[in-house]
Amino acid sequence: MRNEVLSQDIMYLPGMGPRRKEIFNKELNIHTWGDLLEYYPYKYVDRSRLYQIDELQADMPFVQIRGRILSFEEFSMGARRKRIVAHFSDGHGVVDLVWFNGTKYIYKSYQVNEEYIVFGKPGIYGGRFQFTHPDIDKAADLQLSEMGMQPYYITTEKMKQSGLQSRGVEKVIKTLLERLNQPLPETLPPYITGPLHLCSRNEAVRWIHYPQNAEEMGRARLRLKFEELFYVQLNILRYASDHRRKYGGFVFPRVGEQFNGFYHHNLPFELTGAQKRVIREIREDMRSGRQMNRLLQGDVGSGKTLVALMSMLIAIDNGFQACMMAPTEILAEQHLQTIREFLKDMPLRVELLTGVVKGKRRQEVLDGLADGSINIVVGTHALIEDPVQFQRLGMAVIDEQHRFGVAQRAKLWAKGETQGTRVTPPHVLVMTATPIPRTLAMTIYGDLDVSVIDELPPGRKPIQTIHKFDTQTTSLYDGIRKQIHQGRQVYIVFPLIKESEKSDLKNLEEGFEALRDVFPEFKLGKVHGKMKPRDKEEEMQRFARGETQILVATTVIEVGVNVPNASVMVILDAQRFGLSQLHQLRGRVGRGADQSFCILVTTYKLSSDTSKRIDIMCQTNDGFQIAEADLKLRGPGDLEGTQQSGIAFDLKIADIARDGQIVQMAREEAQKIIDIDPNCEKQEYALLWNRLKELRKTNINWAAIS
């Protein structure tokens, strides 16, 4: 079968028509036969066996019975509405079939004494079994051996209003499969499907819609998931391979005076084994002759900034400049302060470039970057603006990369050294404090090599996380007083998730006043996103200087506050926060040598998912375990900070959260192809490259995947 068949408009399917075509187009973005085939069922019900009426029980799932309608009865429900009841028997008892609408359709479609197969969930009403709005087929039209597992398709409200429930979609797909009387074209070659024991695409597509049994369903799902993930990985790896060949990197052969001077005289504490390992990986990249593109993952407080600084010192030792780009002005200023403290007494010039650096001061920074007198610049996206020119930018560190798009990263590459028309981009180190599960990192950051700092620096005590209900405020307030009397400081966070939620802002304002009444002996500060940046910054600085003991805040403190003396984080209405957000907030404490605490305050009424979230937070401080759990609970499209990275990328059947092994398998196979055919030109791989071209024309956001 040629691909032209699958590109036919769904309009030309029997039973479709203009109205249904429009619904499929608008509601599901289905336009062609091929699109329709890839609208996969979300569940199946076994229809391979018949039950007798005297075998029915109230707790049974969906079942089917064979028999005849004995008679119809109508009951008025007021306001011109009727309940229609058909009494149905198979010779072993009688059940009622019940409908609450569609009177004309019922009488037109079903006749007394005709033999039918009824399928639905049995319930009991008035002492008799009944099926409400069951599926009904003429017994002569339905072969049980054909039915096997009945597929169920997700449908929208508009579809249901137009009579396109799951069964309607199923019938349209069944019609299409019957018309496709030749095998579907293969999209994976035998040298991939053979060793992995994958069924053919033709079998997979037919079995996914109409499996005879669980084994066929399982084999179809494996094949289709693998194929989907394989082409995503092939695209990512092809992009990364192209990039590496196109962009050579600066070679930094020396570890010299600045790095060694810092290591021997300024290093505040012994590096952890994980930090040493990561610095070695970065060092290897920098002297390899190819541009480094590395993701540095590490939990809050694991020492990523120190590793980034030591990497920048290698660039400086080799005659280059370095920059660090942060998502917010507060975070940029904090990085500047941290780096200056680390480099105290070293002959290096470190400057800030953000929106607040204006006029003469800004011009001085721009001049210093252009003439090379500034060694390190820390800033926001102001760094990628056109007027910013470096003399020799050799190293760029990007903090919290998910806030910067691929296009912005490319702008930073363009700041590298130009020779003729060729730009040598700086080495790039992307830091994230939101640990990302490996399978997700492989896919979102597929063009980056991954380094992980999985140890905390010595002397850090694990934060104790405690769950309290909102009725236990007395003991909570006593604990806060005790900590403050010991010289510590406290954060109290209100759930202002979106800065526009007025009711939440009111809660914060009222909560702040109530807390002032509870703690009249202490000084309280208040921070939220509606405040002017200068006022917000001043409140945070007062807290950092120890002038206020309690900072009442929203999630604006999630990143960018480093107060080692703060030892208690209280999160009110913790049930309203996601796992990664709770973990980020918890990371604001535990930065000093003292024991720190995170108190999660919730209502008594918690859903099972919320209870799981709270339990996970209390059981572990490991950001990677938390990220894995978050991925499983919420799915990849909903993970904070990944939405704009295109992480939901329209996967039709695979689930990165649950298909980690298949992601790994797909990546390994894709890597083999890239290793052998990096230029995408060998004839034996033509099927793969042509298929990838086809997929890139679809509605999948392939650029975001890259």
XYZ file of C-alpha atoms in Angstrom:
706
model
C 0.000 0.000 0.000
C 1.357 3.410 -0.945
C 1.459 6.349 1.481
C -0.896 8.315 -0.812
C -3.730 6.069 0.413
C -3.102 7.094 4.029
C -2.984 10.780 3.079
C -6.572 10.665 1.745
C -9.083 13.010 3.348
C -11.339 11.356 5.970
C -14.284 12.964 4.138
C -14.145 10.020 1.732
C -14.828 7.374 4.361
C -18.324 5.818 4.327
C -20.394 7.163 7.224
C -18.263 10.292 7.635
C -19.895 13.244 5.826
C -19.057 16.977 6.097
C -20.444 17.459 9.649
C -18.479 14.564 11.169
C -15.364 15.480 9.186
C -15.521 18.993 10.672
C -15.826 17.574 14.201
C -12.846 15.229 13.707
C -10.835 18.141 12.241
C -11.611 20.645 14.988
C -11.823 18.421 18.058
C -9.054 15.880 17.375
C -6.976 17.488 14.600
C -7.658 14.402 12.466
C -7.667 15.128 8.723
C -6.400 12.034 6.883
C -6.803 8.266 6.997
C -3.329 8.062 8.515
C -4.290 10.516 11.294
C -7.360 8.422 12.114
C -5.341 5.200 12.324
C -3.082 6.891 14.890
C -5.998 7.805 17.163
C -5.360 4.967 19.589
C -7.758 3.504 22.205
C -7.070 4.398 25.843
C -8.530 1.153 27.267
C -10.147 -2.172 26.285
C -12.959 -4.339 27.625
C -12.951 -8.113 27.075
C -15.957 -9.015 24.894
C -14.906 -12.551 24.093
C -17.425 -14.250 26.430
C -21.210 -14.210 26.980
C -22.863 -14.279 30.402
C -26.301 -15.628 31.328
C -28.654 -13.354 33.230
C -28.681 -15.719 36.239
C -24.845 -15.326 36.458
C -24.964 -11.517 36.878
C -23.724 -9.822 40.057
C -23.948 -6.149 41.043
C -20.169 -5.647 41.359
C -19.355 -6.973 37.872
C -17.556 -4.761 35.325
C -18.865 -4.592 31.738
C -20.478 -7.830 30.525
C -22.505 -8.972 27.522
C -25.666 -11.082 27.297
C -27.587 -12.500 24.308
C -31.376 -12.502 24.138
C -34.568 -10.823 22.921
C -36.603 -7.744 23.829
C -39.942 -8.906 25.290
C -41.641 -5.482 25.493
C -41.159 -1.708 25.959
C -42.496 0.478 28.759
C -42.432 4.273 29.229
C -42.324 6.319 32.438
C -42.879 10.090 32.552
C -40.115 12.152 34.174
C -41.926 15.504 33.928
C -41.248 18.469 31.596
C -41.785 16.312 28.491
C -39.030 13.865 29.425
C -39.462 10.076 29.425
C -37.609 7.062 30.715
C -37.828 4.108 28.299
C -37.445 0.584 29.655
C -37.081 -2.533 27.483
C -37.612 -5.880 29.244
C -34.947 -8.258 27.925
C -34.631 -12.030 28.425
C -32.143 -14.769 27.483
C -34.307 -17.635 28.826
C -32.407 -17.601 32.152
C -34.003 -14.471 33.611
C -35.120 -10.923 32.734
C -33.231 -7.630 32.914
C -34.233 -4.051 32.089
C -32.545 -1.933 29.447
C -32.973 1.755 30.350
C -32.674 4.982 28.327
C -33.264 8.549 29.528
C -33.244 10.202 26.092
C -33.336 9.403 22.383
C -36.926 8.016 22.322
C -37.343 8.079 18.523
C -33.919 6.497 17.975
C -34.691 3.615 20.410
C -38.008 2.643 18.774
C -36.539 2.969 15.297
C -33.452 0.871 16.056
C -34.696 -2.007 18.240
C -37.641 -4.391 17.718
C -39.470 -6.833 19.991
C -38.442 -10.509 19.471
C -35.315 -9.609 17.452
C -32.172 -11.290 18.859
C -29.516 -8.851 20.184
C -26.237 -8.857 22.079
C -26.386 -6.285 24.906
C -23.158 -4.930 26.400
C -22.889 -2.715 29.490
C -22.377 -2.503 33.235
C -25.070 -4.254 35.283
C -26.679 -2.373 38.170
C -29.677 -3.089 40.410
C -32.827 -0.958 40.578
C -36.066 -1.989 42.283
C -34.658 -5.473 42.958
C -33.935 -6.172 39.252
C -30.756 -5.993 37.155
C -30.657 -3.161 34.646
C -28.294 -1.802 31.965
C -28.395 1.971 31.452
C -27.706 3.189 27.887
C -26.121 -0.140 26.853
C -24.354 -0.927 23.559
C -26.676 -3.116 21.459
C -25.814 -5.062 18.281
C -27.897 -7.460 16.219
C -26.722 -10.935 17.154
C -26.467 -11.917 13.474
C -24.066 -8.968 12.806
C -21.677 -9.737 15.629
C -19.259 -12.656 15.700
C -17.932 -13.107 19.241
C -14.624 -14.434 17.953
C -14.248 -11.129 16.055
C -14.983 -8.946 19.055
C -12.137 -9.965 21.377
C -11.147 -6.841 23.313
C -13.404 -3.866 22.597
C -11.460 -0.590 22.249
C -12.500 2.621 24.021
C -11.576 6.040 22.613
C -11.412 9.388 24.394
C -14.087 11.730 23.021
C -14.923 15.384 23.704
C -18.252 16.883 24.790
C -18.865 18.281 21.292
C -18.299 14.827 19.792
C -20.753 13.249 22.225
C -23.374 15.884 21.390
C -23.041 14.862 17.719
C -23.459 11.156 18.456
C -19.729 10.429 18.269
C -19.184 8.558 21.513
C -16.393 5.988 21.759
C -18.530 3.441 19.891
C -19.073 5.901 17.035
C -15.321 6.483 16.687
C -14.751 2.719 16.831
C -17.175 2.123 13.948
C -15.458 4.773 11.776
C -12.024 3.199 12.437
C -13.434 -0.292 11.770
C -14.754 0.927 8.401
C -11.318 2.351 7.576
C -9.471 -0.867 8.517
C -11.855 -2.911 6.339
C -11.100 -0.633 3.362
C -7.336 -1.048 3.832
C -7.147 -4.476 2.217
C -3.357 -4.371 1.701
C -0.698 -4.352 4.437
C 0.204 -0.922 5.809
C 3.642 0.376 4.722
C 6.507 -0.483 7.092
C 8.214 2.415 8.867
C 11.030 0.504 10.587
C 13.550 -1.722 8.758
C 14.071 -5.432 9.587
C 17.534 -4.768 11.083
C 15.702 -2.921 13.905
C 12.456 -4.913 14.243
C 14.136 -8.354 13.927
C 16.627 -8.275 16.849
C 14.060 -6.485 19.073
C 11.280 -8.991 18.173
C 8.863 -6.204 17.224
C 5.753 -7.035 15.212
C 5.177 -5.339 11.823
C 3.521 -1.922 11.609
C 0.579 -3.499 9.807
C -0.004 -5.968 12.670
C 0.576 -3.292 15.298
C -1.990 -0.838 13.879
C -4.653 -3.508 13.326
C -4.053 -5.131 16.730
C -4.020 -1.832 18.639
C -7.587 -1.130 17.486
C -8.898 -4.721 17.570
C -6.718 -7.041 19.655
C -8.044 -10.588 20.028
C -6.358 -10.909 23.410
C -4.037 -9.185 25.879
C -0.913 -10.565 24.178
C -1.768 -8.928 20.820
C -2.566 -5.682 22.594
C 0.784 -5.773 24.457
C 2.807 -6.485 21.312
C 1.039 -3.719 19.370
C 1.619 -1.176 22.155
C 5.330 -2.047 22.438
C 5.888 -1.696 18.692
C 4.047 1.631 18.395
C 5.601 3.143 21.529
C 9.082 2.125 20.410
C 8.561 3.604 16.934
C 7.275 6.903 18.289
C 10.148 7.280 20.773
C 12.746 6.038 18.271
C 11.971 8.838 15.799
C 11.954 11.470 18.579
C 15.400 10.257 19.694
C 16.700 9.960 16.119
C 15.697 13.586 15.513
C 17.380 14.819 18.709
C 20.596 12.873 18.094
C 20.743 13.924 14.443
C 20.414 17.556 15.547
C 23.137 17.132 18.198
C 25.432 15.361 15.711
C 24.933 18.116 13.095
C 25.624 20.765 15.706
C 28.853 19.084 16.828
C 30.127 18.781 13.266
C 29.121 22.321 12.360
C 30.512 24.007 15.457
C 34.000 23.189 16.583
C 34.771 24.364 20.091
C 37.634 26.373 21.549
C 40.423 24.129 22.824
C 41.359 25.013 26.401
C 44.532 22.977 27.081
C 45.650 24.818 30.228
C 44.604 24.680 33.829
C 46.583 27.666 35.022
C 47.167 30.375 37.535
C 43.561 31.438 38.244
C 42.142 27.916 38.633
C 45.073 26.695 40.756
C 45.198 29.880 42.845
C 41.495 29.549 43.595
C 41.769 25.816 44.333
C 44.645 26.215 46.798
C 43.731 29.515 48.506
C 40.037 30.391 48.052
C 38.153 27.093 47.999
C 35.791 27.362 51.001
C 35.559 23.608 51.623
C 36.801 20.297 50.260
C 35.037 19.428 46.982
C 32.705 16.423 47.136
C 33.489 13.361 45.012
C 30.557 14.286 42.746
C 31.870 17.837 42.203
C 35.346 16.505 41.325
C 33.837 14.007 38.868
C 31.766 16.705 37.137
C 34.734 19.110 36.874
C 36.732 16.291 35.205
C 33.883 15.742 32.690
C 33.759 19.483 31.911
C 37.559 19.626 31.618
C 37.518 16.776 29.083
C 34.879 18.601 26.996
C 36.856 21.846 27.033
C 40.014 20.338 25.632
C 38.300 17.991 23.140
C 38.068 20.500 20.261
C 34.267 20.271 20.120
C 31.852 22.748 21.663
C 30.729 21.668 25.124
C 26.952 21.460 25.565
C 26.508 19.998 29.018
C 23.579 19.890 31.439
C 24.624 20.117 35.086
C 21.940 18.652 37.322
C 22.134 18.976 41.059
C 19.830 19.453 43.967
C 19.407 22.810 45.699
C 22.598 23.436 47.683
C 24.694 20.746 46.000
C 27.398 23.216 44.885
C 26.599 23.752 41.188
C 27.636 27.433 41.270
C 31.092 26.512 42.590
C 31.563 23.961 39.790
C 30.397 26.559 37.227
C 32.850 29.136 38.602
C 35.797 26.703 38.437
C 34.831 25.928 34.812
C 34.833 29.672 34.044
C 38.301 29.971 35.590
C 39.586 27.382 33.071
C 38.300 29.640 30.265
C 40.010 32.672 31.857
C 43.289 30.726 32.205
C 43.138 30.159 28.443
C 42.706 33.850 27.620
C 38.901 33.969 27.333
C 35.959 35.659 29.064
C 32.989 33.936 30.707
C 29.371 34.864 31.375
C 26.612 33.539 33.608
C 22.992 34.084 32.599
C 20.210 33.843 35.220
C 16.418 34.026 34.758
C 15.780 36.896 37.204
C 17.580 40.033 38.362
C 17.474 38.851 41.976
C 19.143 35.556 41.067
C 21.743 37.338 38.889
C 22.639 39.678 41.761
C 22.883 36.732 44.134
C 25.228 34.880 41.745
C 27.357 38.037 41.437
C 27.639 38.312 45.216
C 28.468 34.603 45.582
C 31.140 34.712 42.846
C 32.741 37.886 44.281
C 32.888 36.267 47.725
C 34.499 33.136 46.254
C 37.055 35.221 44.284
C 37.943 37.701 47.055
C 41.487 39.088 46.681
C 41.896 37.488 43.221
C 42.852 39.910 40.405
C 39.697 39.300 38.366
C 37.008 41.781 37.287
C 33.439 40.524 37.770
C 30.499 42.751 36.745
C 26.694 42.731 36.588
C 24.562 43.401 33.489
C 20.788 43.453 34.038
C 17.938 45.873 33.359
C 18.786 47.879 36.502
C 22.340 48.655 35.279
C 21.777 51.872 33.334
C 23.483 54.970 31.908
C 27.194 55.514 32.518
C 27.528 52.343 34.586
C 26.042 50.250 31.768
C 28.387 51.806 29.200
C 31.374 50.976 31.405
C 30.293 47.323 31.505
C 29.738 47.205 27.712
C 33.199 48.771 27.149
C 34.819 46.317 29.572
C 33.283 43.330 27.752
C 34.363 44.664 24.357
C 37.972 45.415 25.399
C 38.342 42.183 27.430
C 39.016 43.892 30.793
C 35.939 42.179 32.328
C 36.697 38.511 33.005
C 33.230 37.380 34.153
C 29.860 39.055 33.602
C 26.730 37.914 35.408
C 23.376 38.968 33.996
C 19.881 38.228 32.772
C 18.723 37.945 29.133
C 20.228 41.483 28.820
C 23.441 39.569 27.970
C 22.077 38.428 24.598
C 20.990 41.892 23.434
C 22.707 43.203 20.297
C 24.804 46.005 21.897
C 26.589 43.431 24.090
C 29.849 42.435 22.378
C 32.576 40.340 23.986
C 36.230 40.465 23.061
C 36.579 36.674 23.472
C 33.647 34.803 25.017
C 34.755 31.249 25.673
C 32.356 29.985 28.339
C 28.640 30.600 28.991
C 26.814 29.272 32.043
C 23.007 29.313 31.855
C 21.149 28.896 35.139
C 17.642 27.374 35.181
C 17.697 26.725 31.434
C 13.985 25.967 31.115
C 13.353 29.705 31.336
C 15.454 30.318 28.207
C 14.320 28.991 24.843
C 16.465 27.340 22.187
C 16.440 30.591 20.142
C 17.888 32.543 23.077
C 20.602 29.944 23.539
C 21.494 30.305 19.848
C 21.775 34.095 20.328
C 24.317 33.471 23.048
C 26.315 31.182 20.721
C 26.471 34.058 18.242
C 28.432 36.083 20.845
C 31.386 33.727 20.289
C 34.502 34.507 18.253
C 33.962 35.359 14.570
C 36.506 34.504 11.885
C 35.209 35.494 8.475
C 31.686 34.087 8.296
C 32.352 31.335 10.834
C 31.450 31.776 14.509
C 33.066 29.591 17.135
C 30.433 29.446 19.885
C 31.388 29.460 23.572
C 31.307 26.276 25.614
C 27.879 26.051 27.267
C 27.068 24.718 30.725
C 23.350 24.607 31.554
C 22.537 24.343 35.277
C 19.208 23.188 36.665
C 18.203 22.925 40.305
C 15.084 20.987 39.357
C 16.394 17.441 39.031
C 14.988 15.792 35.930
C 14.434 12.030 35.660
C 16.901 10.424 33.256
C 14.362 9.434 30.585
C 12.962 12.970 30.557
C 16.410 14.591 30.473
C 17.275 12.318 27.534
C 14.342 13.762 25.640
C 14.084 17.431 26.689
C 17.828 17.982 26.829
C 18.677 15.337 24.253
C 21.335 17.512 22.601
C 23.189 17.971 25.902
C 25.556 15.649 27.748
C 24.381 15.189 31.322
C 26.432 15.567 34.512
C 24.929 14.982 37.935
C 26.033 16.254 41.356
C 24.385 13.738 43.651
C 26.123 14.592 46.956
C 25.631 17.521 49.322
C 28.713 19.378 50.649
C 30.069 18.159 54.027
C 28.473 19.597 57.158
C 24.995 19.947 55.632
C 22.316 18.262 57.737
C 19.313 16.768 55.884
C 16.203 18.935 56.267
C 13.506 17.339 58.435
C 10.113 17.541 56.725
C 7.019 17.335 58.931
C 3.331 17.199 57.946
C 0.855 19.080 60.156
C -2.869 19.661 59.771
C -4.214 23.216 59.924
C -5.826 22.418 63.295
C -2.364 22.013 64.892
C -1.311 25.673 64.774
C -0.550 25.930 68.510
C 2.314 23.429 68.352
C 3.444 24.966 65.029
C 3.677 28.481 66.513
C 5.474 27.154 69.618
C 8.063 25.488 67.362
C 8.573 28.730 65.388
C 9.097 30.729 68.625
C 11.636 28.185 69.866
C 13.677 28.423 66.643
C 13.656 32.247 66.632
C 14.720 32.359 70.299
C 17.690 30.207 69.236
C 18.629 32.943 66.759
C 17.149 31.415 63.608
C 14.798 32.886 60.972
C 11.579 31.548 59.429
C 9.809 31.617 56.054
C 6.002 31.294 55.991
C 4.683 30.714 52.463
C 1.110 31.308 51.290
C -0.144 29.569 48.127
C -0.375 32.511 45.763
C 0.231 30.274 42.764
C -0.791 32.864 40.155
C -0.081 36.457 41.003
C -3.494 37.448 39.579
C -5.542 35.454 42.067
C -7.075 38.220 44.166
C -8.535 35.851 46.750
C -5.064 34.439 47.429
C -3.579 37.923 47.735
C -6.317 38.741 50.259
C -5.445 35.548 52.162
C -1.793 36.633 52.247
C -2.644 40.153 53.476
C -5.047 38.834 56.128
C -2.626 36.047 57.056
C 0.176 38.571 57.484
C -1.923 40.673 59.884
C -2.975 37.549 61.810
C 0.658 36.425 62.139
C 1.655 39.869 63.445
C -0.939 39.367 66.199
C 0.399 35.855 66.928
C 4.055 37.004 67.038
C 3.987 40.581 68.409
C 7.491 40.110 69.847
C 9.090 39.532 66.393
C 9.639 41.633 63.274
C 7.836 40.343 60.164
C 8.456 41.115 56.483
C 6.171 40.491 53.509
C 6.985 39.664 49.864
C 4.722 38.924 46.885
C 4.815 39.361 43.108
C 2.483 42.381 43.039
C 5.054 44.509 44.894
C 7.412 46.862 43.047
C 10.731 45.093 42.377
C 12.627 47.618 44.524
C 10.279 47.121 47.520
C 10.430 43.348 47.118
C 14.234 43.415 46.948
C 14.452 45.646 50.044
C 12.231 43.253 52.056
C 14.361 40.285 50.994
C 17.572 42.130 51.874
C 16.191 43.082 55.318
C 15.510 39.386 55.919
C 18.971 38.425 54.625
C 20.554 40.975 57.015
C 18.597 39.500 59.935
C 16.515 42.630 60.573
C 13.267 40.642 60.229
C 12.807 37.235 61.854
C 9.831 36.005 59.821
C 9.375 36.494 56.067
C 5.763 35.978 54.947
C 5.833 35.322 51.224
C 4.414 33.702 48.114
C 6.354 31.448 45.770
C 8.423 34.446 44.562
C 11.036 33.162 47.028
C 11.194 29.819 45.196
C 14.442 30.855 43.545
C 16.944 33.483 44.390
C 17.127 33.821 48.176
C 20.103 32.526 50.094
C 19.835 33.077 53.850
C 21.946 30.471 55.691
C 20.442 31.565 59.037
C 16.868 30.666 57.933
C 16.149 27.212 59.361
C 12.344 26.849 59.112
C 10.157 26.781 55.994
C 6.413 26.670 56.730
C 4.253 26.020 53.636
C 0.563 26.745 54.256
C -2.088 24.923 52.180
C 0.704 22.648 50.950
C -1.903 20.515 49.156
C -2.112 23.263 46.504
C 1.539 22.938 45.451
C 3.154 20.461 43.071
C 6.020 18.235 44.208
C 8.763 20.124 42.385
C 7.521 23.428 43.823
C 7.447 22.019 47.367
C 10.983 20.711 46.862
C 12.220 24.066 45.517
C 10.689 25.932 48.461
C 12.186 23.466 50.935
C 15.587 24.165 49.345
C 15.496 27.744 50.686
C 16.428 26.367 54.128
C 19.164 23.924 55.137
C 21.891 26.228 53.791
C 23.746 26.615 57.086
C 25.206 24.123 59.553
C 22.081 24.125 61.793
C 19.285 21.550 61.661
C 16.534 22.874 59.404
C 12.837 22.044 59.189
C 10.157 22.164 56.502
C 6.577 22.100 57.819
C 3.846 21.181 55.319
C 0.472 22.402 56.595
C -2.649 20.956 54.924
C -6.371 20.522 55.465
C -7.673 17.127 56.628
C -9.409 16.437 53.301
C -6.705 15.245 50.919
C -7.012 13.352 47.633
C -4.959 10.176 47.270
C -2.519 11.933 44.882
C -2.037 14.799 47.343
C -1.430 12.358 50.204
C 1.212 10.624 48.068
C 2.902 13.980 47.370
C 3.037 14.896 51.047
C 4.320 11.400 52.012
C 7.084 11.546 49.375
C 8.218 14.959 50.682
C 8.365 13.633 54.241
C 10.236 10.460 53.228
C 13.049 11.861 51.078
C 15.173 14.945 50.373
C 16.485 13.400 47.150
C 15.426 15.665 44.290
C 15.813 12.878 41.738
C 13.460 10.538 43.618
C 11.011 13.430 43.935
C 11.262 14.247 40.223
C 10.616 10.589 39.317
C 7.550 10.548 41.579
C 6.379 13.884 40.153
C 6.700 12.569 36.621
C 4.630 9.488 37.486
C 1.956 11.469 39.324
C 1.603 14.342 36.888
C 2.952 13.181 33.515
C 5.601 15.001 31.476
C 3.410 17.682 29.929
C 2.613 19.140 33.302
C 6.046 19.256 34.896
C 6.832 22.759 35.996
C 9.145 24.580 33.663
C 9.045 21.988 30.931
C 5.850 23.044 29.192
C 7.618 25.707 27.126
C 10.308 23.207 26.186
C 7.707 21.329 24.145
C 7.812 18.386 26.495
C 4.260 17.304 25.776
C 5.194 17.031 22.068
C 2.025 15.260 20.989
C 3.121 11.726 21.757
C 0.165 9.623 20.652
C 0.830 6.438 22.615
C 4.176 6.560 24.453
C 4.418 7.942 27.987
C 7.866 9.138 29.008
C 6.893 8.818 32.674
C 6.114 5.116 32.418
C 8.067 3.978 29.363
C 11.590 4.666 30.596
C 12.950 1.328 29.380
C 11.525 1.867 25.895
C 13.025 5.408 25.814
C 16.423 3.886 26.653
C 16.019 1.150 24.027
C 14.919 3.689 21.376
C 17.848 5.987 22.147
C 20.394 3.154 21.891
C 19.030 2.114 18.478
C 18.947 5.725 17.245
C 22.534 6.271 18.435
C 23.712 3.218 16.431
C 22.229 4.760 13.255
C 23.815 8.189 13.902
C 27.230 6.582 14.614
C 27.180 4.707 11.288
C 25.460 7.349 9.117
C 26.033 10.827 10.655
C 25.433 12.575 7.311
C 22.069 10.823 6.722
C 23.121 9.670 3.248
C 23.576 5.867 3.268
C 21.065 3.998 1.129
C 20.383 1.273 3.713
C 19.019 3.940 6.096
C 16.934 5.791 3.467
C 13.676 4.421 4.951
C 14.509 6.026 8.320
C 15.583 9.423 6.958
C 12.540 9.618 4.647
C 10.204 8.736 7.514
C 11.840 11.378 9.709
C 11.281 13.960 6.954
C 7.592 12.956 6.786
C 7.210 13.279 10.555
C 8.843 16.707 10.594
C 6.019 17.929 8.337
C 3.414 16.875 10.912
C 2.029 18.984 13.712
C 4.583 17.691 16.219
C 6.704 20.497 17.644
C 10.014 19.015 16.463
C 11.910 22.264 16.962
C 11.004 22.212 20.640
C 12.146 18.608 20.912
C 15.527 19.730 19.599
